[in-house]
Coordinates of C-alpha atoms and ligand atoms in Angstrom, one line a residue:
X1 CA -8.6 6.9 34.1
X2 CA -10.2 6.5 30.5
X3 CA -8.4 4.8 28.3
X4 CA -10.4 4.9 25.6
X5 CA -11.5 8.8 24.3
X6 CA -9.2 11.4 25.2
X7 CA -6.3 12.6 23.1
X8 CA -3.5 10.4 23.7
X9 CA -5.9 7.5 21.7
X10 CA -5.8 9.0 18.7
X11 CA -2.5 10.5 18.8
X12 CA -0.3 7.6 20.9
X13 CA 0.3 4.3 19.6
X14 CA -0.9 2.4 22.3
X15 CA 1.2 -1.4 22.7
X16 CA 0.6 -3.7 25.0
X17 CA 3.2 -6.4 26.3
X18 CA 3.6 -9.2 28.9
X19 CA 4.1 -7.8 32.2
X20 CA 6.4 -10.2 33.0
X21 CA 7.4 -13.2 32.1
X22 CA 8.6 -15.6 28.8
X23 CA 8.0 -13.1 26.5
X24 CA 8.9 -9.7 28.3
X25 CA 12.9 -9.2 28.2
X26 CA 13.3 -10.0 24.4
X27 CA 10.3 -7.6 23.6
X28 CA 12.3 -5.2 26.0
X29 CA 15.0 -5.8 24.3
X30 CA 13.7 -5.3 20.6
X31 CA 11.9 -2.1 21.7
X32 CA 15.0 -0.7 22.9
X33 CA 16.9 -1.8 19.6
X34 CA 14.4 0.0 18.0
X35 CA 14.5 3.6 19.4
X36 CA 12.0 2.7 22.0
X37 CA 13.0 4.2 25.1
X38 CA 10.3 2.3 27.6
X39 CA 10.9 4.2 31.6
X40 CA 12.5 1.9 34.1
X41 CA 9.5 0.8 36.1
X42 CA 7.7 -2.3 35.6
X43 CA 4.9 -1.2 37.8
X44 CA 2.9 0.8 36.2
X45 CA 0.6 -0.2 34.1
X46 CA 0.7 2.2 31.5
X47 CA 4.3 3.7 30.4
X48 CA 5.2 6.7 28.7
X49 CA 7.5 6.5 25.9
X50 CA 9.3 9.5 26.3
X51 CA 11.3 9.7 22.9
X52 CA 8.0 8.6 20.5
X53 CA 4.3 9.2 20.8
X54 CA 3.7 5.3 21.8
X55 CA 2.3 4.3 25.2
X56 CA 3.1 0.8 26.6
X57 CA 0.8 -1.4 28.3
X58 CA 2.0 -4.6 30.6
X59 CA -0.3 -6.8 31.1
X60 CA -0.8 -10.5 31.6
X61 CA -0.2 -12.9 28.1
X62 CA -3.7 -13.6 28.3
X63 CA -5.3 -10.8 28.1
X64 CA -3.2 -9.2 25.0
X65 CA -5.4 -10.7 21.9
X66 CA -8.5 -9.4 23.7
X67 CA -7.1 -6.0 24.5
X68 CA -6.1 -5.9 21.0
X69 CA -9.7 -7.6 19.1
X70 CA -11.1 -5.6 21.6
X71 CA -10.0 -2.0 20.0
X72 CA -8.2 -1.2 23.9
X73 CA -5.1 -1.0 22.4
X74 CA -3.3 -0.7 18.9
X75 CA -1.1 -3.0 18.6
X76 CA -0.1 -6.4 21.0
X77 CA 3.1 -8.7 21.1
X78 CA 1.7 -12.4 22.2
X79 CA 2.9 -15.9 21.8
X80 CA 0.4 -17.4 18.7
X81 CA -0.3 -20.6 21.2
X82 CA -2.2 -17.4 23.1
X83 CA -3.6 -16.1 20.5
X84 CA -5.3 -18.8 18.7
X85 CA -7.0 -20.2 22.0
X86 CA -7.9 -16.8 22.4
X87 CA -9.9 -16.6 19.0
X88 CA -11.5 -20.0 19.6
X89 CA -12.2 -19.0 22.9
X90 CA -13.6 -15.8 22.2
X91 CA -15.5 -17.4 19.0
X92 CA -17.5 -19.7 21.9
X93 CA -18.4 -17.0 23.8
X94 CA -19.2 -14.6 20.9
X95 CA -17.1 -11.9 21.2
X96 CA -15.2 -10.2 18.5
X97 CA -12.2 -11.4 17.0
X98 CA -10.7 -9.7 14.8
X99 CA -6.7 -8.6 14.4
X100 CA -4.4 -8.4 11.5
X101 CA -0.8 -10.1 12.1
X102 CA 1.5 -6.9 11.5
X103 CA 4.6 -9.3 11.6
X104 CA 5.8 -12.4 12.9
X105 CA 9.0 -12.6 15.5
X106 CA 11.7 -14.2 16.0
X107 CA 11.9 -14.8 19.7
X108 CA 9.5 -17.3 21.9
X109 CA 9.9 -20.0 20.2
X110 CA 8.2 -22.8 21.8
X111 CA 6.1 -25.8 21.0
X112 CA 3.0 -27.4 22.4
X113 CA 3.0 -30.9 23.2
X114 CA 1.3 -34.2 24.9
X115 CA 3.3 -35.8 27.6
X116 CA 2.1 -39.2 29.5
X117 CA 4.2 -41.0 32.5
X118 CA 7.6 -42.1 31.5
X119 CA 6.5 -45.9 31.5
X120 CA 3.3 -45.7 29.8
X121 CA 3.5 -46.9 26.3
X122 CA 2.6 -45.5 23.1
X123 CA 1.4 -46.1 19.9
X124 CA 0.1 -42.6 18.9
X125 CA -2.5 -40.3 19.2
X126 CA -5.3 -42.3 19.4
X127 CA -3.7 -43.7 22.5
X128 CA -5.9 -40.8 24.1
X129 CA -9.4 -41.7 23.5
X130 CA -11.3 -41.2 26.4
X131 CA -8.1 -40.1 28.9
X132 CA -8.0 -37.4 31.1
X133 CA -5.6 -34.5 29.7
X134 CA -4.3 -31.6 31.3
X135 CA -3.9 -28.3 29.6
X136 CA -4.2 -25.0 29.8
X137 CA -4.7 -25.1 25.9
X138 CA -8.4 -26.9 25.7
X139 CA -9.3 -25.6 22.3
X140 CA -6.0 -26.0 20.5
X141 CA -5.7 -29.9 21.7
X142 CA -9.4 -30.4 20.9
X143 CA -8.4 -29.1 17.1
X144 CA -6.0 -31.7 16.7
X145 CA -7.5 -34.6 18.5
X146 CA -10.9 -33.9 16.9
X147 CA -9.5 -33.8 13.0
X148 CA -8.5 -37.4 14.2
X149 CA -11.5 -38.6 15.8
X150 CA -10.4 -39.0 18.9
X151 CA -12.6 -37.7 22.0
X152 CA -10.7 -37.3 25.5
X153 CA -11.6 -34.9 28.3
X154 CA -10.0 -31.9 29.3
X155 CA -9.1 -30.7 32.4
X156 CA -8.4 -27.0 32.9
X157 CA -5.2 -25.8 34.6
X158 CA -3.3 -22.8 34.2
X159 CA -0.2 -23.6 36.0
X160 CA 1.8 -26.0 36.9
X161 CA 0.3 -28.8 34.0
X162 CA 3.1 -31.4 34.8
X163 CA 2.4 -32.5 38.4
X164 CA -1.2 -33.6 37.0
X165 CA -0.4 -36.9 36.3
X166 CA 1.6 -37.8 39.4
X167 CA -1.5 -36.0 41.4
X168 CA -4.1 -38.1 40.0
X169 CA -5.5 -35.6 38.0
X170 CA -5.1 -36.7 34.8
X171 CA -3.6 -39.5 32.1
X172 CA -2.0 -37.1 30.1
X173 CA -1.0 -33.7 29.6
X174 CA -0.6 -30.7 26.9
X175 CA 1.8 -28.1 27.9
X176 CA 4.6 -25.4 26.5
X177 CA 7.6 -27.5 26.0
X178 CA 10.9 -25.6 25.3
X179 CA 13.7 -28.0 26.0
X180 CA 12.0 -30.7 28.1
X181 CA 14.1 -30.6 30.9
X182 CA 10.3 -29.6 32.9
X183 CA 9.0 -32.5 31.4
X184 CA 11.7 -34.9 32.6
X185 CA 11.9 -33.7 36.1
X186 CA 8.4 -34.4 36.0
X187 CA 8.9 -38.1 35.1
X188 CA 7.1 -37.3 31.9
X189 CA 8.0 -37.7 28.4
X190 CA 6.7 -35.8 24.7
X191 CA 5.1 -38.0 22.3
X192 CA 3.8 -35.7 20.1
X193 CA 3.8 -32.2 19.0
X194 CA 0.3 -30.5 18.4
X195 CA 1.1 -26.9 17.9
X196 CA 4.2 -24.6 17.1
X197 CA 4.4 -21.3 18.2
X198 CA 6.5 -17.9 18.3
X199 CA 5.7 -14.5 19.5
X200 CA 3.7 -12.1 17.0
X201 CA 2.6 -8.5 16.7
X202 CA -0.7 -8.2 16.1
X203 CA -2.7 -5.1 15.3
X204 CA -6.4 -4.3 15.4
X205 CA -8.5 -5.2 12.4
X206 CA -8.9 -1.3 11.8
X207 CA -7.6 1.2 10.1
X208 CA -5.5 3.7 12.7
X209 CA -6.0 7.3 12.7
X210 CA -3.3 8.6 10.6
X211 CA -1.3 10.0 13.5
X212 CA -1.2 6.6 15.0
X213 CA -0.5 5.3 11.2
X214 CA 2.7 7.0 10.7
X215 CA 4.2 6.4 13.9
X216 CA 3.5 2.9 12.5
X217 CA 5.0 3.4 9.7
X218 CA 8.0 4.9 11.3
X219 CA 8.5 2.0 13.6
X220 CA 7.5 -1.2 11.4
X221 CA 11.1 -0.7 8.7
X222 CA 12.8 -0.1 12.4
X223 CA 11.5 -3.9 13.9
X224 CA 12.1 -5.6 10.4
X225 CA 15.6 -3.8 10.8
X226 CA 16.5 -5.5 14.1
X227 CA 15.2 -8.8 13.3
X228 CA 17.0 -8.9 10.0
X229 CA 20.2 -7.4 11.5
X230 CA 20.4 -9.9 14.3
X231 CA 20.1 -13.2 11.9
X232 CA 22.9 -11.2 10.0
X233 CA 27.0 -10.8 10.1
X234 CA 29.3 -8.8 8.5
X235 CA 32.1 -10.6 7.1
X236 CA 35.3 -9.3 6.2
X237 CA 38.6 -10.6 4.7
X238 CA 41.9 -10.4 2.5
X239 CA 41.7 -12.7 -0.6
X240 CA 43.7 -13.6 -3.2
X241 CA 42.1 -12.0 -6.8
X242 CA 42.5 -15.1 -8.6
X243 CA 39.8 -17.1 -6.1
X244 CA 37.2 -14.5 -5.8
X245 CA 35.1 -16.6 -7.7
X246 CA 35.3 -19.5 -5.6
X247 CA 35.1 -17.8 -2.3
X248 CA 31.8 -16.4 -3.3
X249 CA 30.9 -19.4 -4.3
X250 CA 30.7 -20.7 -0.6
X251 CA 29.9 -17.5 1.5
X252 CA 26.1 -18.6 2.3
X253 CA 23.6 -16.2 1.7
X254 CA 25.5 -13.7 0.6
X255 CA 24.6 -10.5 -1.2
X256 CA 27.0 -9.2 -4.1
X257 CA 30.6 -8.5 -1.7
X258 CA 32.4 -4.7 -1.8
X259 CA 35.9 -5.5 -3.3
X260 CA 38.3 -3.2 -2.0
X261 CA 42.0 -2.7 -3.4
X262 CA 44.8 -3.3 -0.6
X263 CA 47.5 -0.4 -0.5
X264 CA 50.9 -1.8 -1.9
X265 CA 49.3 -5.8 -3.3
X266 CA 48.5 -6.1 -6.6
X267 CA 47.1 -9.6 -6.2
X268 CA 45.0 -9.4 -3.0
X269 CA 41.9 -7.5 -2.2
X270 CA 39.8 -7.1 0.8
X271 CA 35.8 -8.2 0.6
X272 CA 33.3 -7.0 2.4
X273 CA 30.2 -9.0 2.8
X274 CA 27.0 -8.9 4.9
X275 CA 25.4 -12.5 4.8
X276 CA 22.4 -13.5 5.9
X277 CA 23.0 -17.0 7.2
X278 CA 25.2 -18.2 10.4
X279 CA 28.9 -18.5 9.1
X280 CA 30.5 -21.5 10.5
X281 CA 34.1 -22.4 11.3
X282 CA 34.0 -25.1 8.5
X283 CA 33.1 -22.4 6.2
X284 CA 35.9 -20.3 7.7
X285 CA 38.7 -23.0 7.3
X286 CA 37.7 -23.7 3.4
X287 CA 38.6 -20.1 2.8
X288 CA 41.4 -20.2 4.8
X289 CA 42.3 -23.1 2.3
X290 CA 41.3 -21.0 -0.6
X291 CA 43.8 -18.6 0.5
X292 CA 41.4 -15.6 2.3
X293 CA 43.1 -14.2 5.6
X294 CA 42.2 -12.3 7.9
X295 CA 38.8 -13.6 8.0
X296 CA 36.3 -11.3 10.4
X297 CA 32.9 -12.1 11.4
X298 CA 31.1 -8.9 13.0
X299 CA 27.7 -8.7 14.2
X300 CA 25.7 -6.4 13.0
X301 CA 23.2 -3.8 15.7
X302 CA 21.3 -2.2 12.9
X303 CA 19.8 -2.8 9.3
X304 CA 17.5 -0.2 7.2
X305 CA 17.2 -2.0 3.0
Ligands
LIG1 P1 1.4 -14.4 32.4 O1 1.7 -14.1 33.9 O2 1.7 -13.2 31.6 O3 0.1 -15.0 32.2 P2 2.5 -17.0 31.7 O4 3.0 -17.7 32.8 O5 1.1 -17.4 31.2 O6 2.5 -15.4 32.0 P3 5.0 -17.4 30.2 O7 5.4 -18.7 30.8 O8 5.7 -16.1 30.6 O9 3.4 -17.1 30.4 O10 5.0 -17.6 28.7 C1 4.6 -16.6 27.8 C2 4.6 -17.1 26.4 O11 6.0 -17.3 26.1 C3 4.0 -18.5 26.1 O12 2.6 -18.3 25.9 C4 4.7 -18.9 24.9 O13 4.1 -18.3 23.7 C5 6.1 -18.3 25.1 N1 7.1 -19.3 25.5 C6 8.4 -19.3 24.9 N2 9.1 -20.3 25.5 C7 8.4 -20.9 26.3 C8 8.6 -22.1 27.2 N3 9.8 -22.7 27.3 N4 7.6 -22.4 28.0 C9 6.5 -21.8 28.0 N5 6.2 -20.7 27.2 C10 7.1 -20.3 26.3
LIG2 ZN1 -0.4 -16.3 30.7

């Protein structure tokens, strides 16, 4: 099969996503939000969207930022801890590495960290000079350690990090961490946090033919839409006139509310609001006390400014 020259690449905005794993049901999940109707099968390699000119590729994490500095494919969604060991990787062994960050997103949130033996002590970083750490990460931890001066020596696993202490393997590791509870079971614990990360879509460091272009542009105001829509509520209540100003006063990021007049009350309106922060039941209650009823908090599917 060539991917590379027939007409589908130039025409087809070519994605590729994890096959399976951290990343894959909320990009799933967002494409589908989107308009992006990706066929059932995990299988294949390459899918067909049926509704939109866009192919999808699942692949492993790993390979994504290459895929994508490589010109294989438009556009990637990876986790940035992949991505920026990829560069520094690729930078090593001199191949290209150029993308452009189309946006960032705001799912895989995770953060890497060291973790030594629950009983070892520690004083900081520089605890680690000369110590054996496991990592799957080698050029991310050297970054860090090396901007303090500290030297240590890697060793190179790609799964299962946490039983390298308890195997002999190593004094320390660096490893994902998400809530800790791996860690813990591990009889390890985090000391320090070298690197935050969330999932990103990158492009390639090229312009696209124009086809490819404006199904971009058709698709970009669509993920911006979700992502906004699902930090956002729609909040609705009756109010008394006399404390409008107050109640605005403590809807949180809240954009200018739609008054609307109640059949048969002169003195009570309803107000419609979308806001763009988490409205909390403290919030609730002081406009219950300011005299607002009725108070609805809907969530919101879909958002185009
Ligand atoms: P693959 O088979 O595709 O190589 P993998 O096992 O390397 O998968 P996953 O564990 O599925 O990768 O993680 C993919 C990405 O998800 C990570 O690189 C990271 O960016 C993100 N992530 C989010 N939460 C976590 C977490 N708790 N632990 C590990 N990674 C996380
Ligand atoms: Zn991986």
């Amino acid at each position: 099969m060539s991917m590379v020259n027939n007409d589908a690449s130039r025409s087809r905005l070519r994605i590729a996503i994890q096959k399976s794993g951290r990343l894959t049901d909320d990009t799933e999940k967002l494409f589908k939000n989107c308009g992006i109707k990706i066929n059932e099968s995990r299988d294949h390699l390459l899918a067909h969207v049926e509704n939109l000119p866009i192919d999808i590729l699942r692949v492993r994490d790993d390979d994504i930022p290459g895929l994508v500095m490589d010109h294989v494919v438009d556009w990637g969604i990876v986790g940035q801890n992949v991505l920026e060991e990829t560069m520094m990787q690729r930078k090593v062994d001199g191949m290209p590495t150029g993308f452009r960050e189309v946006m960032k997103l705001n799912y895989g949130d995770c953060r890497l960290s060291v973790a030594i033996p629950q009983e070892k002590e520690w004083h900081g970083l520089a605890d680690l000079e000369g110590c054996k750490i496991a990592t799957t990460y080698p050029f991310l931890l050297k970054r860090k350690l090396s901007e303090q001066g500290i030297n240590f020596k890697p060793v190179l696993l790609t799964g299962s990090v946490e039983v390298a202490p308890r195997a002999g393997l190593a004094d320390a590791i660096c490893d994902l961490v998400c809530t800790g509870a791996t860690l813990q079971a591990n009889g390890l614990r985090e000391v320090d946090t070298i690197y935050e990360s969330k999932a990103v879509l990158i492009g390639r460091d090229q312009d696209l033919f124009p086809e490819k272009q404006a199904i971009a542009d058709l698709i970009i105001p669509r993920l911006k839409g979700v992502m906004a829509a699902r930090e956002s509520k729609y909040i609705m209540m009756n109010a008394p006139k006399a404390m409008l100003q107050q109640i605005k006063a403590i809807l949180p990021g809240a954009e200018n509310p739609s008054i609307i007049e109640l059949e048969g009350e002169t003195d009570r309106v309803a107000l419609h609001v979308v806001s763009r922060e988490k409205l909390f039941w403290e919030t609730m209650e002081q406009l219950k006390a300011l005299g607002a009823s009725s108070i609805l908090v809907v969530p919101i599917e879909k958002m185009l400014d």
